[in-house]
Amino acid sequence: MLNFSALSKNPQHFRNFSGLTVQEFEALNLKIEEKYTAYEQKRLQRENRKRAIGAGHPYNLSLTDRLLILLIYYHMYTSSTLIGYLFCVSQTSVLKNIRKLEPIVSEVLPLPKLEYGKVRRIETVDEIEAMFPGFRAFLDATEQEIPRPHGKRKRKTHYSGKRKKHTVKTQLTVNKEGLIVHKTSHVKGKHA
């Protein structure tokens, strides 16, 4: 089982897993522990709460281990299933712990956030330039329908289950001006 006390015995591994040294982590942990009681009290006394305070299961892990889970998740971008396996908790527990600790940790340490507002169809090159400054080219793939091949083997290898047709796939690289810079040769439609 992975936890703070086991991982902190090897400072090199601790740094590789969490992105912080043991001393940096301990300093961060002290700041979080100072604020945690007030934060948890405020979280539990929200208006839309359905259960009474004290209801629900207690945490399986200490605050230190839950903070370590959050840092490993953000530093290594591993799946919650793997982290749950390493810390001997369920995947759901990992995700709940991360969600509950994110607001308090982000007050002390900047955490990367998804920009949900930008998830929309980009229509112009200027919008792309604004989102990805200095981009050089786009890489995209296309799937083109072909006539049904005569041989059984060729039919099988060129059949795309996604399109429900016989196809070939091509990858294109296009620059800012819309010119095709590079085009790969066709591959069979069955390839992912």
CSV table of C-alpha atoms in Angstrom, one decimal:
chain,number,residue,atom,x,y,z
A,1,MET,CA,0.0,0.0,0.0
A,2,LEU,CA,1.3,3.4,-0.9
A,3,ASN,CA,1.1,6.3,1.6
A,4,PHE,CA,3.0,9.3,2.8
A,5,SER,CA,5.2,7.6,5.3
A,6,ALA,CA,6.2,4.8,2.9
A,7,LEU,CA,6.8,7.2,-0.1
A,8,SER,CA,8.7,9.8,2.0
A,9,LYS,CA,11.4,7.2,2.8
A,10,ASN,CA,12.6,7.6,-0.7
A,11,PRO,CA,12.9,11.3,-1.5
A,12,GLN,CA,13.7,10.7,-5.2
A,13,HIS,CA,10.6,8.7,-5.8
A,14,PHE,CA,8.5,11.1,-3.7
A,15,ARG,CA,9.6,14.0,-6.0
A,16,ASN,CA,8.9,12.0,-9.1
A,17,PHE,CA,5.4,11.0,-7.9
A,18,SER,CA,4.2,14.3,-6.5
A,19,GLY,CA,6.4,17.0,-8.1
A,20,LEU,CA,7.5,18.3,-4.7
A,21,THR,CA,10.2,17.5,-2.3
A,22,VAL,CA,9.3,16.0,1.1
A,23,GLN,CA,10.1,19.3,2.8
A,24,GLU,CA,7.9,21.3,0.3
A,25,PHE,CA,5.1,18.8,0.7
A,26,GLU,CA,5.3,19.0,4.6
A,27,ALA,CA,5.1,22.8,4.4
A,28,LEU,CA,2.1,22.6,2.0
A,29,ASN,CA,0.5,20.1,4.3
A,30,LEU,CA,0.9,22.4,7.3
A,31,LYS,CA,-0.8,25.3,5.4
A,32,ILE,CA,-3.7,23.0,4.4
A,33,GLU,CA,-4.1,21.6,7.9
A,34,GLU,CA,-4.4,25.1,9.3
A,35,LYS,CA,-7.2,26.0,6.9
A,36,TYR,CA,-8.9,22.6,6.7
A,37,THR,CA,-11.1,22.7,9.8
A,38,ALA,CA,-12.7,26.0,8.8
A,39,TYR,CA,-13.0,24.8,5.2
A,40,GLU,CA,-14.6,21.5,6.2
A,41,GLN,CA,-17.0,23.3,8.6
A,42,LYS,CA,-18.1,25.7,5.8
A,43,ARG,CA,-18.5,22.8,3.3
A,44,LEU,CA,-20.6,20.8,5.6
A,45,GLN,CA,-22.9,23.7,6.6
A,46,ARG,CA,-23.9,24.6,3.0
A,47,GLU,CA,-27.6,25.3,2.3
A,48,ASN,CA,-28.2,22.6,-0.2
A,49,ARG,CA,-26.9,19.8,2.0
A,50,LYS,CA,-29.2,16.8,2.1
A,51,ARG,CA,-27.8,14.9,5.1
A,52,ALA,CA,-27.1,16.0,8.7
A,53,ILE,CA,-23.5,16.9,9.6
A,54,GLY,CA,-21.7,13.7,10.6
A,55,ALA,CA,-23.6,11.5,8.2
A,56,GLY,CA,-21.7,9.4,5.7
A,57,HIS,CA,-18.6,7.3,5.9
A,58,PRO,CA,-15.5,8.8,7.5
A,59,TYR,CA,-12.4,9.2,5.3
A,60,ASN,CA,-10.4,6.0,4.9
A,61,LEU,CA,-7.2,8.0,4.5
A,62,SER,CA,-5.6,10.8,6.5
A,63,LEU,CA,-5.6,14.4,5.2
A,64,THR,CA,-1.9,14.0,4.4
A,65,ASP,CA,-2.5,10.9,2.2
A,66,ARG,CA,-5.5,12.5,0.5
A,67,LEU,CA,-3.3,15.6,-0.3
A,68,LEU,CA,-0.7,13.2,-1.7
A,69,ILE,CA,-3.3,11.6,-3.9
A,70,LEU,CA,-4.3,14.9,-5.3
A,71,LEU,CA,-0.7,15.9,-6.1
A,72,ILE,CA,0.1,12.6,-7.7
A,73,TYR,CA,-3.1,12.9,-9.8
A,74,TYR,CA,-2.2,16.3,-11.1
A,75,HIS,CA,1.5,15.7,-11.5
A,76,MET,CA,1.4,12.4,-13.3
A,77,TYR,CA,-2.1,12.4,-14.8
A,78,THR,CA,-2.6,8.8,-13.9
A,79,SER,CA,-6.0,7.3,-13.9
A,80,SER,CA,-8.1,7.3,-10.7
A,81,THR,CA,-8.3,3.5,-10.9
A,82,LEU,CA,-4.5,3.1,-10.7
A,83,ILE,CA,-4.2,5.6,-7.8
A,84,GLY,CA,-7.1,3.8,-6.0
A,85,TYR,CA,-5.2,0.5,-6.4
A,86,LEU,CA,-2.0,2.0,-5.1
A,87,PHE,CA,-3.6,3.6,-2.0
A,88,CYS,CA,-6.0,0.6,-1.4
A,89,VAL,CA,-9.2,2.7,-1.9
A,90,SER,CA,-11.9,2.7,-4.5
A,91,GLN,CA,-11.7,4.8,-7.7
A,92,THR,CA,-14.8,6.7,-6.5
A,93,SER,CA,-13.0,7.6,-3.2
A,94,VAL,CA,-10.1,8.9,-5.2
A,95,LEU,CA,-12.3,11.2,-7.3
A,96,LYS,CA,-14.3,12.4,-4.3
A,97,ASN,CA,-11.2,13.2,-2.3
A,98,ILE,CA,-9.7,15.1,-5.2
A,99,ARG,CA,-13.0,17.1,-5.8
A,100,LYS,CA,-13.3,17.9,-2.1
A,101,LEU,CA,-9.7,19.0,-1.6
A,102,GLU,CA,-9.2,21.0,-4.9
A,103,PRO,CA,-10.7,24.3,-3.6
A,104,ILE,CA,-8.6,24.5,-0.5
A,105,VAL,CA,-5.4,23.4,-2.2
A,106,SER,CA,-5.9,25.9,-5.1
A,107,GLU,CA,-5.9,28.7,-2.5
A,108,VAL,CA,-2.3,27.7,-1.5
A,109,LEU,CA,-1.0,26.1,-4.7
A,110,PRO,CA,-2.0,26.9,-8.3
A,111,LEU,CA,-3.7,23.8,-9.9
A,112,PRO,CA,-4.2,23.4,-13.6
A,113,LYS,CA,-7.9,23.7,-14.7
A,114,LEU,CA,-9.8,22.6,-17.8
A,115,GLU,CA,-11.1,25.6,-19.7
A,116,TYR,CA,-14.7,24.4,-20.3
A,117,GLY,CA,-15.7,27.7,-21.8
A,118,LYS,CA,-13.3,27.2,-24.7
A,119,VAL,CA,-14.8,23.8,-25.6
A,120,ARG,CA,-16.6,24.9,-28.8
A,121,ARG,CA,-16.1,24.6,-32.5
A,122,ILE,CA,-13.3,26.8,-33.7
A,123,GLU,CA,-14.2,28.6,-36.9
A,124,THR,CA,-11.3,30.9,-37.9
A,125,VAL,CA,-7.5,30.7,-38.0
A,126,ASP,CA,-7.4,33.8,-35.7
A,127,GLU,CA,-9.3,31.8,-33.0
A,128,ILE,CA,-6.8,29.0,-33.3
A,129,GLU,CA,-3.9,31.5,-33.1
A,130,ALA,CA,-5.4,32.9,-29.9
A,131,MET,CA,-5.8,29.5,-28.3
A,132,PHE,CA,-2.5,28.1,-29.5
A,133,PRO,CA,0.0,31.0,-30.0
A,134,GLY,CA,2.8,30.1,-32.5
A,135,PHE,CA,1.1,27.1,-34.0
A,136,ARG,CA,2.6,26.0,-37.3
A,137,ALA,CA,0.2,23.4,-38.7
A,138,PHE,CA,-2.8,21.2,-38.1
A,139,LEU,CA,-2.7,17.4,-38.2
A,140,ASP,CA,-5.9,15.6,-39.1
A,141,ALA,CA,-7.0,12.3,-40.6
A,142,THR,CA,-9.7,11.6,-43.1
A,143,GLU,CA,-11.4,8.4,-44.1
A,144,GLN,CA,-12.4,8.0,-47.8
A,145,GLU,CA,-14.9,5.5,-49.1
A,146,ILE,CA,-13.6,3.0,-51.8
A,147,PRO,CA,-15.5,0.6,-54.0
A,148,ARG,CA,-16.0,-2.8,-52.4
A,149,PRO,CA,-12.8,-4.9,-52.9
A,150,HIS,CA,-13.1,-8.2,-54.8
A,151,GLY,CA,-11.0,-10.4,-52.6
A,152,LYS,CA,-12.3,-11.7,-49.2
A,153,ARG,CA,-9.1,-10.8,-47.4
A,154,LYS,CA,-9.0,-7.3,-48.9
A,155,ARG,CA,-12.7,-6.7,-48.0
A,156,LYS,CA,-12.0,-7.7,-44.4
A,157,THR,CA,-8.9,-5.4,-44.0
A,158,HIS,CA,-10.5,-2.4,-45.7
A,159,TYR,CA,-13.8,-2.5,-43.9
A,160,SER,CA,-14.3,0.3,-41.3
A,161,GLY,CA,-16.6,-0.6,-38.5
A,162,LYS,CA,-16.9,3.1,-37.7
A,163,ARG,CA,-18.2,4.1,-41.1
A,164,LYS,CA,-19.8,0.7,-42.0
A,165,LYS,CA,-18.1,1.0,-45.4
A,166,HIS,CA,-14.9,-0.1,-47.1
A,167,THR,CA,-12.4,2.8,-46.7
A,168,VAL,CA,-8.8,4.0,-46.7
A,169,LYS,CA,-7.4,6.4,-44.2
A,170,THR,CA,-5.1,9.3,-44.9
A,171,GLN,CA,-3.3,11.7,-42.5
A,172,LEU,CA,-2.9,15.3,-43.6
A,173,THR,CA,-0.8,18.2,-42.2
A,174,VAL,CA,-2.1,21.7,-43.2
A,175,ASN,CA,-0.4,25.0,-42.5
A,176,LYS,CA,-2.0,28.4,-41.5
A,177,GLU,CA,-2.7,29.3,-45.1
A,178,GLY,CA,-4.6,26.1,-45.7
A,179,LEU,CA,-1.9,24.4,-47.9
A,180,ILE,CA,-1.3,20.7,-47.4
A,181,VAL,CA,2.3,20.4,-46.2
A,182,HIS,CA,2.4,16.7,-45.8
A,183,LYS,CA,0.2,13.7,-46.7
A,184,THR,CA,0.8,10.1,-45.6
A,185,SER,CA,0.1,7.2,-47.9
A,186,HIS,CA,-3.3,5.4,-47.5
A,187,VAL,CA,-3.7,2.8,-44.8
A,188,LYS,CA,-6.5,0.2,-44.7
A,189,GLY,CA,-9.8,1.3,-43.2
A,190,LYS,CA,-9.7,-1.3,-40.4
A,191,HIS,CA,-6.7,0.4,-38.7
A,192,ALA,CA,-7.6,2.6,-35.7
